[in-house]
Amino acid sequence: MIYNEILVRFGDLTLKGKNQNTFLRSLFKLVDKKMEELDGILVEHTHDRIFIHLNGVDHNLVLERLNRVSGLSSYSLVVECNDDINTIKETALALMQEVVVDKPVTFKVDTKRANKQYPLHSMEITKIVSGYVLSHHNLLKVDVHNPEVELFLEVRGGKCYLYNTTIRAMGGYPVGIAGKGLLMLSGGIDSPVAGYMAMKQGIQIEAIHFESTPLTSIESAQKVVDLVKKMALYAPNDKIMVHMIPFKEIHQAILEYVDDSYIITVMRRMMYRIATKMAEKHKCLCLVNGESVGQVASQTLGSMHCINSVTNIPVLRPLVTFDKQDIIAISKKIDCYDLSIKPFQDCCTVYLPKNPTTNPHEGKAQHYESLFDFEKMVDWAVENSNDIVIDASSDLDLSMYGLEVRDVLKEYWEERKNSESK
Ligand code: ATP
Ligand code: MG
């Protein structure tokens, strides 16, 4: 491959106003971190571009990592050369010889000249280079309106950058720049996608999972750990904190005291109450979840209204208007789908009431809640959350321990403490 560099763009900075510098600092830090493990790569930052000098490293390894950096708008595989016109001509020909090998194509040269001191105008450069390439490559024909292949030349800072395509990057804002949010993570298809969308928009996430082991299986909690590991690839430092909330007692109280039709409503109101307190405790400015209007009984507008009324912090629902097919496509893209469809039951699915209400009355929900001392239980759950940091390369295996996640994690911490003190 002739490419020796990747040119990375990050969109229109004028839109970022006063936050430009913060934006750039976060972005550079994210890119540097992702490139850290690739020996030989050299990352160069300028005020409006990042240049990644490959130095022989496979460009696919770099692209794979760039696709995990939010805030980048696009990138191109480029050949960099000096800006004297003869060198540009030769490099352009070499690139086109590599790109067009077997069948004839139409092409066009497009020149941008950032260096206004350069002795030739853009049109002159285009003319000279396309004339030279055409006369030395017999499979090319010019078509300025609808070319099959384009050759872009950017002359800037004593160099010329040559490339054929621009690939869209992740977009959005550098993760972390918008502050922290608490993602309600269930282990299904939707919530990891919601978390990814939030990170893409600049929100650093911590995850919260309500686990009811041993009412639910340890595998359902393991699934959450494994999903967080996948999502951590998009997080700052490849790490996400997950809060495992012991939910069994509340879950049992709900099954005992609440009418079947209100079980899901009350369960979700409890989740929101705990999540709100956890968000305050961990300085998260919002909740994020995978709800989408109309998907299930608890996601009608009536249900959402009744459930949402127990919290006063913003609840972001990145998927609220998404079709399931679109959610699945993103789930596959971020490599969570195969995990998400593993059939382990969590607390919302282990006992599914036959006729859940789609239009709950808040007074009724409050009535059922008054039948047990839920506030104490909520506070206890918050105090007894097990907080673990999962990184993209961690391999926490819950099944090695016991039946209840709370015991499992106790054992896990003990083991770690012991091994660290040795
Ligand atoms: P998902 O595919 O993410 O499981 P879903 O369509 O199954 O979503 P629900 O089970 O009604 O929908 O849950 C809606 C949202 O509530 C989830 O996307 C998630 O954000 C949150 N949630 C549900 N169960 C849990 C749980 N056990 N722990 C944490 N959050 C949960
Ligand atoms: Mg679910």
CSV table of C-alpha atoms and ligand atoms in Angstrom, one decimal:
chain,number,residue,atom,x,y,z
A,1,MET,CA,0.0,0.0,0.0
A,2,ILE,CA,1.2,3.4,-1.0
A,3,TYR,CA,-0.6,5.2,1.9
A,4,ASN,CA,1.8,6.5,4.5
A,5,GLU,CA,-0.6,8.6,6.6
A,6,ILE,CA,-4.2,9.0,7.8
A,7,LEU,CA,-5.6,12.5,7.7
A,8,VAL,CA,-8.3,12.9,10.4
A,9,ARG,CA,-10.9,15.8,10.4
A,10,PHE,CA,-13.1,16.9,13.3
A,11,GLY,CA,-15.7,19.0,11.7
A,12,ASP,CA,-16.5,22.7,11.9
A,13,LEU,CA,-14.8,24.1,14.9
A,14,THR,CA,-16.4,27.5,14.6
A,15,LEU,CA,-19.6,25.8,15.8
A,16,LYS,CA,-17.9,25.0,19.1
A,17,GLY,CA,-17.3,28.7,20.0
A,18,LYS,CA,-15.6,29.3,23.3
A,19,ASN,CA,-15.4,25.5,24.0
A,20,GLN,CA,-13.0,25.0,21.1
A,21,ASN,CA,-9.9,24.5,23.2
A,22,THR,CA,-11.6,22.1,25.6
A,23,PHE,CA,-13.0,20.2,22.7
A,24,LEU,CA,-9.6,19.9,21.0
A,25,ARG,CA,-7.8,18.9,24.2
A,26,SER,CA,-10.3,16.1,24.9
A,27,LEU,CA,-10.2,14.9,21.3
A,28,PHE,CA,-6.4,14.8,21.1
A,29,LYS,CA,-6.3,13.0,24.4
A,30,LEU,CA,-8.8,10.4,23.2
A,31,VAL,CA,-6.9,9.8,19.9
A,32,ASP,CA,-3.5,9.6,21.6
A,33,LYS,CA,-4.9,7.1,24.1
A,34,LYS,CA,-6.4,4.8,21.4
A,35,MET,CA,-3.1,4.9,19.4
A,36,GLU,CA,-0.9,4.3,22.4
A,37,GLU,CA,-0.7,0.5,22.0
A,38,LEU,CA,0.3,0.7,18.3
A,39,ASP,CA,4.1,0.8,18.3
A,40,GLY,CA,5.6,3.0,15.6
A,41,ILE,CA,2.6,5.3,15.0
A,42,LEU,CA,3.2,9.0,15.2
A,43,VAL,CA,0.3,11.3,16.0
A,44,GLU,CA,0.6,14.9,14.9
A,45,HIS,CA,-2.1,17.5,16.0
A,46,THR,CA,-2.7,20.8,14.3
A,47,HIS,CA,-5.5,23.3,15.0
A,48,ASP,CA,-7.9,21.7,12.4
A,49,ARG,CA,-6.5,18.2,11.6
A,50,ILE,CA,-4.8,15.2,13.1
A,51,PHE,CA,-2.2,13.4,11.0
A,52,ILE,CA,-1.4,9.9,11.9
A,53,HIS,CA,2.0,8.8,10.4
A,54,LEU,CA,1.7,5.1,9.9
A,55,ASN,CA,5.5,4.2,9.8
A,56,GLY,CA,4.7,0.8,8.4
A,57,VAL,CA,1.8,-0.1,10.8
A,58,ASP,CA,-1.2,-1.7,9.1
A,59,HIS,CA,-3.7,1.1,8.5
A,60,ASN,CA,-6.7,-1.2,9.3
A,61,LEU,CA,-5.5,-1.3,12.9
A,62,VAL,CA,-5.5,2.4,13.1
A,63,LEU,CA,-8.9,2.8,11.4
A,64,GLU,CA,-10.5,0.2,13.8
A,65,ARG,CA,-9.4,2.4,16.7
A,66,LEU,CA,-10.3,5.7,15.1
A,67,ASN,CA,-13.9,4.3,14.7
A,68,ARG,CA,-14.1,4.3,18.5
A,69,VAL,CA,-13.3,8.0,19.0
A,70,SER,CA,-16.4,10.2,19.3
A,71,GLY,CA,-16.0,13.8,18.0
A,72,LEU,CA,-14.1,12.8,14.8
A,73,SER,CA,-16.0,13.7,11.6
A,74,SER,CA,-14.1,11.9,8.9
A,75,TYR,CA,-10.7,10.6,7.8
A,76,SER,CA,-8.8,9.7,4.6
A,77,LEU,CA,-6.0,7.4,3.8
A,78,VAL,CA,-3.4,9.7,2.3
A,79,VAL,CA,0.0,9.8,0.7
A,80,GLU,CA,2.0,12.7,1.9
A,81,CYS,CA,4.8,14.2,-0.2
A,82,ASN,CA,6.7,17.5,-0.6
A,83,ASP,CA,4.8,20.3,-2.3
A,84,ASP,CA,7.1,20.8,-5.3
A,85,ILE,CA,5.0,20.2,-8.4
A,86,ASN,CA,7.2,17.5,-9.9
A,87,THR,CA,7.0,15.4,-6.7
A,88,ILE,CA,3.2,16.0,-6.7
A,89,LYS,CA,2.9,14.8,-10.3
A,90,GLU,CA,4.9,11.6,-9.6
A,91,THR,CA,3.1,10.8,-6.4
A,92,ALA,CA,-0.3,11.3,-8.1
A,93,LEU,CA,0.6,8.9,-10.8
A,94,ALA,CA,1.9,6.3,-8.4
A,95,LEU,CA,-1.3,6.5,-6.4
A,96,MET,CA,-3.5,6.2,-9.5
A,97,GLN,CA,-1.4,3.3,-10.7
A,98,GLU,CA,-2.2,1.5,-7.4
A,99,VAL,CA,-5.9,2.4,-7.4
A,100,VAL,CA,-6.7,1.8,-11.1
A,101,VAL,CA,-5.3,-1.5,-12.3
A,102,ASP,CA,-7.5,-3.5,-14.5
A,103,LYS,CA,-10.5,-1.7,-16.1
A,104,PRO,CA,-10.8,1.8,-17.5
A,105,VAL,CA,-12.4,4.5,-15.2
A,106,THR,CA,-13.3,8.1,-15.4
A,107,PHE,CA,-11.5,10.4,-13.0
A,108,LYS,CA,-11.1,14.0,-11.9
A,109,VAL,CA,-8.5,15.9,-9.9
A,110,ASP,CA,-9.7,18.3,-7.2
A,111,THR,CA,-7.1,20.6,-5.6
A,112,LYS,CA,-7.3,22.7,-2.4
A,113,ARG,CA,-4.6,25.1,-1.7
A,114,ALA,CA,-4.4,26.1,2.0
A,115,ASN,CA,-1.0,27.7,1.4
A,116,LYS,CA,-1.9,30.9,-0.5
A,117,GLN,CA,1.8,31.7,-1.0
A,118,TYR,CA,2.2,28.6,-3.3
A,119,PRO,CA,3.3,29.8,-6.8
A,120,LEU,CA,0.5,28.0,-8.6
A,121,HIS,CA,-3.3,28.4,-8.3
A,122,SER,CA,-5.5,25.4,-7.5
A,123,MET,CA,-6.7,25.3,-11.1
A,124,GLU,CA,-3.2,25.3,-12.5
A,125,ILE,CA,-2.1,22.5,-10.2
A,126,THR,CA,-5.2,20.5,-11.2
A,127,LYS,CA,-4.4,21.0,-14.9
A,128,ILE,CA,-0.7,20.1,-14.6
A,129,VAL,CA,-1.3,17.0,-12.5
A,130,SER,CA,-4.3,15.6,-14.4
A,131,GLY,CA,-2.4,16.2,-17.7
A,132,TYR,CA,0.6,14.3,-16.4
A,133,VAL,CA,-1.4,11.4,-14.9
A,134,LEU,CA,-3.6,11.0,-18.1
A,135,SER,CA,-0.6,10.9,-20.4
A,136,HIS,CA,1.1,8.1,-18.3
A,137,HIS,CA,-1.9,6.0,-17.3
A,138,ASN,CA,-3.8,4.5,-20.2
A,139,LEU,CA,-6.9,3.4,-18.2
A,140,LEU,CA,-8.0,6.9,-17.2
A,141,LYS,CA,-10.4,9.3,-18.9
A,142,VAL,CA,-11.4,12.7,-17.5
A,143,ASP,CA,-15.0,13.3,-16.4
A,144,VAL,CA,-15.4,16.4,-14.3
A,145,HIS,CA,-19.1,16.0,-13.7
A,146,ASN,CA,-19.5,12.4,-12.7
A,147,PRO,CA,-16.2,10.8,-12.2
A,148,GLU,CA,-15.8,7.2,-10.9
A,149,VAL,CA,-12.6,8.0,-9.1
A,150,GLU,CA,-11.5,11.3,-7.6
A,151,LEU,CA,-8.0,12.4,-6.8
A,152,PHE,CA,-7.9,15.0,-4.1
A,153,LEU,CA,-4.8,17.2,-3.6
A,154,GLU,CA,-4.4,19.4,-0.5
A,155,VAL,CA,-1.4,21.7,-0.5
A,156,ARG,CA,-0.6,23.0,2.9
A,157,GLY,CA,2.4,23.7,5.1
A,158,GLY,CA,5.1,22.7,2.6
A,159,LYS,CA,3.4,19.4,1.9
A,160,CYS,CA,0.9,17.9,-0.4
A,161,TYR,CA,-1.7,15.3,0.7
A,162,LEU,CA,-3.2,13.0,-1.9
A,163,TYR,CA,-6.2,10.8,-1.4
A,164,ASN,CA,-9.2,9.3,-3.1
A,165,THR,CA,-11.9,8.8,-0.5
A,166,THR,CA,-13.2,10.3,2.7
A,167,ILE,CA,-14.7,8.0,5.2
A,168,ARG,CA,-17.2,9.1,7.8
A,169,ALA,CA,-16.0,8.7,11.4
A,170,MET,CA,-18.1,8.3,14.5
A,171,GLY,CA,-19.2,11.9,14.7
A,172,GLY,CA,-20.6,13.6,17.8
A,173,TYR,CA,-18.5,15.1,20.5
A,174,PRO,CA,-15.5,13.8,22.5
A,175,VAL,CA,-16.8,11.5,25.2
A,176,GLY,CA,-16.6,13.1,28.6
A,177,ILE,CA,-17.0,16.7,27.4
A,178,ALA,CA,-20.7,16.9,28.2
A,179,GLY,CA,-20.3,15.5,31.8
A,180,LYS,CA,-21.4,12.2,33.3
A,181,GLY,CA,-24.6,10.3,32.9
A,182,LEU,CA,-25.9,7.1,34.6
A,183,LEU,CA,-26.9,4.4,32.1
A,184,MET,CA,-29.6,2.0,33.2
A,185,LEU,CA,-28.2,-1.2,31.7
A,186,SER,CA,-30.4,-4.2,31.4
A,187,GLY,CA,-28.5,-6.7,29.3
A,188,GLY,CA,-31.0,-6.4,26.4
A,189,ILE,CA,-30.4,-5.0,23.0
A,190,ASP,CA,-31.5,-1.4,23.6
A,191,SER,CA,-29.7,-0.2,26.6
A,192,PRO,CA,-26.1,-0.8,25.4
A,193,VAL,CA,-27.0,1.0,22.2
A,194,ALA,CA,-28.5,3.9,24.2
A,195,GLY,CA,-25.2,4.0,26.1
A,196,TYR,CA,-23.2,4.1,22.9
A,197,MET,CA,-25.3,6.9,21.6
A,198,ALA,CA,-24.9,8.9,24.8
A,199,MET,CA,-21.1,8.4,24.6
A,200,LYS,CA,-21.1,9.5,21.0
A,201,GLN,CA,-22.8,12.7,22.1
A,202,GLY,CA,-20.0,13.4,24.6
A,203,ILE,CA,-21.5,11.9,27.8
A,204,GLN,CA,-19.2,9.8,29.9
A,205,ILE,CA,-21.3,7.0,31.3
A,206,GLU,CA,-21.4,4.9,34.4
A,207,ALA,CA,-23.7,2.0,34.3
A,208,ILE,CA,-26.2,0.8,36.9
A,209,HIS,CA,-27.7,-2.7,36.8
A,210,PHE,CA,-30.5,-4.0,39.0
A,211,GLU,CA,-29.7,-7.6,39.7
A,212,SER,CA,-31.9,-10.0,41.6
A,213,THR,CA,-29.7,-13.1,41.9
A,214,PRO,CA,-30.6,-15.8,42.8
A,215,LEU,CA,-34.1,-15.1,41.6
A,216,THR,CA,-32.4,-14.4,38.3
A,217,SER,CA,-29.4,-16.3,37.1
A,218,ILE,CA,-25.8,-15.3,37.6
A,219,GLU,CA,-25.4,-15.4,33.8
A,220,SER,CA,-27.7,-12.4,33.4
A,221,ALA,CA,-25.4,-10.4,35.6
A,222,GLN,CA,-22.4,-11.8,33.7
A,223,LYS,CA,-23.9,-10.6,30.4
A,224,VAL,CA,-24.0,-7.1,31.8
A,225,VAL,CA,-20.3,-7.3,32.7
A,226,ASP,CA,-19.5,-8.6,29.2
A,227,LEU,CA,-21.6,-5.8,27.6
A,228,VAL,CA,-19.8,-3.2,29.6
A,229,LYS,CA,-16.5,-4.6,28.5
A,230,LYS,CA,-17.6,-4.1,24.8
A,231,MET,CA,-18.9,-0.6,25.5
A,232,ALA,CA,-15.7,0.4,27.3
A,233,LEU,CA,-13.9,0.5,23.9
A,234,TYR,CA,-15.7,3.8,23.4
A,235,ALA,CA,-15.1,5.2,26.8
A,236,PRO,CA,-12.2,7.5,28.1
A,237,ASN,CA,-9.3,5.2,29.1
A,238,ASP,CA,-11.3,2.2,27.9
A,239,LYS,CA,-13.0,2.0,31.3
A,240,ILE,CA,-16.6,2.1,32.6
A,241,MET,CA,-17.7,1.9,36.2
A,242,VAL,CA,-20.7,-0.3,36.7
A,243,HIS,CA,-22.9,-0.3,39.8
A,244,MET,CA,-24.5,-3.6,40.6
A,245,ILE,CA,-27.5,-2.9,42.7
A,246,PRO,CA,-28.8,-5.7,45.0
A,247,PHE,CA,-32.5,-5.7,44.0
A,248,LYS,CA,-33.7,-9.1,45.2
A,249,GLU,CA,-35.4,-7.8,48.4
A,250,ILE,CA,-37.3,-5.0,46.5
A,251,HIS,CA,-38.2,-7.4,43.8
A,252,GLN,CA,-39.6,-9.9,46.2
A,253,ALA,CA,-41.6,-7.2,48.1
A,254,ILE,CA,-43.1,-6.1,44.8
A,255,LEU,CA,-44.1,-9.6,43.8
A,256,GLU,CA,-45.7,-10.0,47.3
A,257,TYR,CA,-47.6,-6.7,47.6
A,258,VAL,CA,-48.3,-5.3,44.2
A,259,ASP,CA,-51.2,-6.3,42.0
A,260,ASP,CA,-50.0,-8.1,38.9
A,261,SER,CA,-51.0,-5.4,36.5
A,262,TYR,CA,-48.8,-2.8,38.4
A,263,ILE,CA,-45.8,-5.0,39.0
A,264,ILE,CA,-43.7,-3.6,36.1
A,265,THR,CA,-44.8,0.0,36.8
A,266,VAL,CA,-43.8,-0.2,40.4
A,267,MET,CA,-40.6,-2.1,39.6
A,268,ARG,CA,-39.6,0.6,37.2
A,269,ARG,CA,-40.5,3.4,39.7
A,270,MET,CA,-38.2,1.7,42.2
A,271,MET,CA,-35.4,1.5,39.6
A,272,TYR,CA,-35.8,5.2,38.8
A,273,ARG,CA,-35.7,6.1,42.5
A,274,ILE,CA,-32.5,4.1,43.1
A,275,ALA,CA,-30.9,5.3,39.9
A,276,THR,CA,-31.7,8.9,40.9
A,277,LYS,CA,-30.0,8.6,44.3
A,278,MET,CA,-27.0,6.8,42.7
A,279,ALA,CA,-26.7,9.6,40.1
A,280,GLU,CA,-26.6,12.2,42.9
A,281,LYS,CA,-24.0,10.1,44.8
A,282,HIS,CA,-21.8,9.7,41.8
A,283,LYS,CA,-22.2,13.2,40.3
A,284,CYS,CA,-24.1,12.1,37.2
A,285,LEU,CA,-26.2,14.8,35.7
A,286,CYS,CA,-28.8,12.6,34.0
A,287,LEU,CA,-30.1,9.1,33.6
A,288,VAL,CA,-29.8,7.4,30.3
A,289,ASN,CA,-31.9,4.4,29.3
A,290,GLY,CA,-33.0,2.3,26.3
A,291,GLU,CA,-36.7,3.1,26.4
A,292,SER,CA,-38.4,3.6,23.0
A,293,VAL,CA,-42.0,4.8,22.8
A,294,GLY,CA,-44.5,2.0,22.4
A,295,GLN,CA,-42.1,-0.9,22.5
A,296,VAL,CA,-43.6,-2.6,25.6
A,297,ALA,CA,-46.3,-1.8,28.2
A,298,SER,CA,-44.0,0.2,30.4
A,299,GLN,CA,-43.0,2.4,27.5
A,300,THR,CA,-46.3,3.9,26.5
A,301,LEU,CA,-46.5,7.6,27.2
A,302,GLY,CA,-48.9,7.0,30.0
A,303,SER,CA,-46.5,4.5,31.6
A,304,MET,CA,-43.5,6.7,31.0
A,305,HIS,CA,-45.3,9.6,32.7
A,306,CYS,CA,-46.2,7.6,35.8
A,307,ILE,CA,-42.7,6.1,36.0
A,308,ASN,CA,-40.8,9.3,35.3
A,309,SER,CA,-42.7,11.2,38.0
A,310,VAL,CA,-40.5,9.7,40.8
A,311,THR,CA,-37.4,11.5,39.5
A,312,ASN,CA,-36.5,15.1,39.1
A,313,ILE,CA,-33.3,14.7,37.1
A,314,PRO,CA,-33.2,14.6,33.3
A,315,VAL,CA,-33.8,11.2,31.8
A,316,LEU,CA,-32.3,10.9,28.3
A,317,ARG,CA,-33.7,8.3,26.0
A,318,PRO,CA,-31.5,8.3,22.9
A,319,LEU,CA,-33.6,5.6,21.2
A,320,VAL,CA,-37.0,7.1,22.0
A,321,THR,CA,-38.1,7.2,18.3
A,322,PHE,CA,-35.9,4.5,16.8
A,323,ASP,CA,-37.3,1.5,15.0
A,324,LYS,CA,-36.1,-1.8,16.4
A,325,GLN,CA,-34.3,-2.6,13.1
A,326,ASP,CA,-32.2,0.5,13.4
A,327,ILE,CA,-31.3,-0.3,17.0
A,328,ILE,CA,-30.3,-3.8,16.0
A,329,ALA,CA,-28.0,-2.4,13.3
A,330,ILE,CA,-26.2,-0.2,15.8
A,331,SER,CA,-26.1,-3.1,18.3
A,332,LYS,CA,-24.3,-5.2,15.6
A,333,LYS,CA,-22.0,-2.4,14.7
A,334,ILE,CA,-20.7,-2.1,18.3
A,335,ASP,CA,-20.5,-5.9,18.6
A,336,CYS,CA,-23.0,-6.2,21.4
A,337,TYR,CA,-25.8,-8.0,19.5
A,338,ASP,CA,-24.7,-11.6,20.0
A,339,LEU,CA,-24.3,-11.0,23.7
A,340,SER,CA,-27.6,-9.1,24.1
A,341,ILE,CA,-29.7,-11.9,22.5
A,342,LYS,CA,-28.4,-14.5,24.9
A,343,PRO,CA,-31.5,-15.8,26.6
A,344,PHE,CA,-30.9,-15.0,30.3
A,345,GLN,CA,-33.7,-13.5,32.3
A,346,ASP,CA,-33.2,-10.4,34.3
A,347,CYS,CA,-35.5,-8.9,36.9
A,348,CYS,CA,-37.9,-7.4,34.3
A,349,THR,CA,-38.4,-10.7,32.5
A,350,VAL,CA,-38.1,-13.4,35.2
A,351,TYR,CA,-41.8,-13.0,36.1
A,352,LEU,CA,-43.8,-11.4,33.3
A,353,PRO,CA,-47.3,-10.4,34.5
A,354,LYS,CA,-50.1,-11.4,32.0
A,355,ASN,CA,-51.9,-8.1,31.8
A,356,PRO,CA,-49.5,-5.2,32.6
A,357,THR,CA,-51.3,-1.9,32.6
A,358,THR,CA,-50.4,0.4,29.7
A,359,ASN,CA,-51.9,3.4,31.3
A,360,PRO,CA,-51.1,3.3,35.0
A,361,HIS,CA,-52.7,5.6,37.5
A,362,GLU,CA,-50.2,7.3,39.8
A,363,GLY,CA,-52.4,7.1,42.8
A,364,LYS,CA,-52.8,3.4,42.4
A,365,ALA,CA,-49.0,2.9,42.1
A,366,GLN,CA,-48.5,4.9,45.3
A,367,HIS,CA,-51.1,2.8,47.0
A,368,TYR,CA,-49.3,-0.4,46.3
A,369,GLU,CA,-46.0,1.2,47.2
A,370,SER,CA,-47.4,2.2,50.6
A,371,LEU,CA,-47.9,-1.5,51.5
A,372,PHE,CA,-44.2,-2.0,52.2
A,373,ASP,CA,-41.4,0.2,53.5
A,374,PHE,CA,-39.8,0.9,50.1
A,375,GLU,CA,-37.9,4.0,51.1
A,376,LYS,CA,-35.7,2.1,53.6
A,377,MET,CA,-35.2,-0.6,51.0
A,378,VAL,CA,-34.2,1.9,48.3
A,379,ASP,CA,-31.7,3.5,50.7
A,380,TRP,CA,-30.3,0.1,51.6
A,381,ALA,CA,-29.9,-0.8,47.9
A,382,VAL,CA,-28.0,2.4,47.3
A,383,GLU,CA,-25.7,1.9,50.2
A,384,ASN,CA,-25.0,-1.7,49.2
A,385,SER,CA,-24.3,-1.2,45.6
A,386,ASN,CA,-21.3,-3.1,44.3
A,387,ASP,CA,-19.2,-0.7,42.2
A,388,ILE,CA,-16.8,-2.2,39.8
A,389,VAL,CA,-14.6,-0.8,37.1
A,390,ILE,CA,-14.7,-2.8,33.9
A,391,ASP,CA,-12.1,-2.1,31.3
A,392,ALA,CA,-12.0,-3.2,27.7
A,393,SER,CA,-9.6,-6.0,28.4
A,394,SER,CA,-10.9,-7.2,31.8
A,395,ASP,CA,-12.1,-10.7,32.2
A,396,LEU,CA,-14.3,-10.8,35.3
A,397,ASP,CA,-16.0,-14.2,35.5
A,398,LEU,CA,-18.9,-14.1,38.0
A,399,SER,CA,-19.7,-17.8,37.6
A,400,MET,CA,-16.5,-18.8,39.3
A,401,TYR,CA,-17.8,-17.6,42.6
A,402,GLY,CA,-21.3,-18.1,44.1
A,403,LEU,CA,-25.0,-17.9,43.4
A,404,GLU,CA,-25.6,-14.3,44.4
A,405,VAL,CA,-23.8,-11.4,42.8
A,406,ARG,CA,-23.4,-9.6,46.1
A,407,ASP,CA,-21.5,-12.6,47.5
A,408,VAL,CA,-19.6,-13.1,44.3
A,409,LEU,CA,-18.4,-9.6,44.3
A,410,LYS,CA,-17.5,-9.7,48.0
A,411,GLU,CA,-15.3,-12.8,47.2
A,412,TYR,CA,-13.9,-11.1,44.2
A,413,TRP,CA,-12.8,-8.0,46.2
A,414,GLU,CA,-11.4,-10.2,48.9
A,415,GLU,CA,-9.3,-12.1,46.4
A,416,ARG,CA,-8.1,-9.0,44.8
A,417,LYS,CA,-7.2,-7.4,48.1
A,418,ASN,CA,-5.3,-10.5,49.1
A,419,SER,CA,-3.4,-10.8,45.9
A,420,GLU,CA,-2.5,-7.1,45.9
A,421,SER,CA,-1.2,-7.2,49.5
A,422,LYS,CA,1.1,-10.2,48.6
B,1,ATP,P1,-33.4,-3.6,26.7
B,1,ATP,O1,-33.4,-4.3,25.4
B,1,ATP,O2,-32.3,-2.7,26.9
B,1,ATP,O3,-33.5,-4.7,27.8
B,1,ATP,P2,-36.2,-3.5,26.7
B,1,ATP,O4,-36.8,-3.1,25.4
B,1,ATP,O5,-36.1,-4.9,27.1
B,1,ATP,O6,-34.8,-2.8,26.8
B,1,ATP,P3,-37.4,-2.8,29.3
B,1,ATP,O7,-37.0,-4.2,29.8
B,1,ATP,O8,-38.7,-2.4,29.5
B,1,ATP,O9,-37.0,-2.7,27.7
B,1,ATP,O10,-36.4,-1.8,29.9
B,1,ATP,C1,-36.4,-0.5,29.4
B,1,ATP,C2,-35.1,0.2,29.9
B,1,ATP,O11,-35.0,0.1,31.3
B,1,ATP,C3,-33.9,-0.6,29.4
B,1,ATP,O12,-33.5,-0.2,28.1
B,1,ATP,C4,-32.9,-0.2,30.5
B,1,ATP,O13,-32.4,1.1,30.2
B,1,ATP,C5,-33.7,-0.1,31.7
B,1,ATP,N1,-33.7,-1.4,32.5
B,1,ATP,C6,-34.5,-2.5,32.4
B,1,ATP,N2,-34.2,-3.5,33.2
B,1,ATP,C7,-33.0,-3.1,33.8
B,1,ATP,C8,-32.1,-3.7,34.8
B,1,ATP,N3,-32.3,-4.9,35.3
B,1,ATP,N4,-31.1,-2.9,35.2
B,1,ATP,C9,-30.9,-1.7,34.7
B,1,ATP,N5,-31.7,-1.1,33.8
B,1,ATP,C10,-32.7,-1.8,33.4
B,2,MG,MG,-34.9,-5.6,28.8
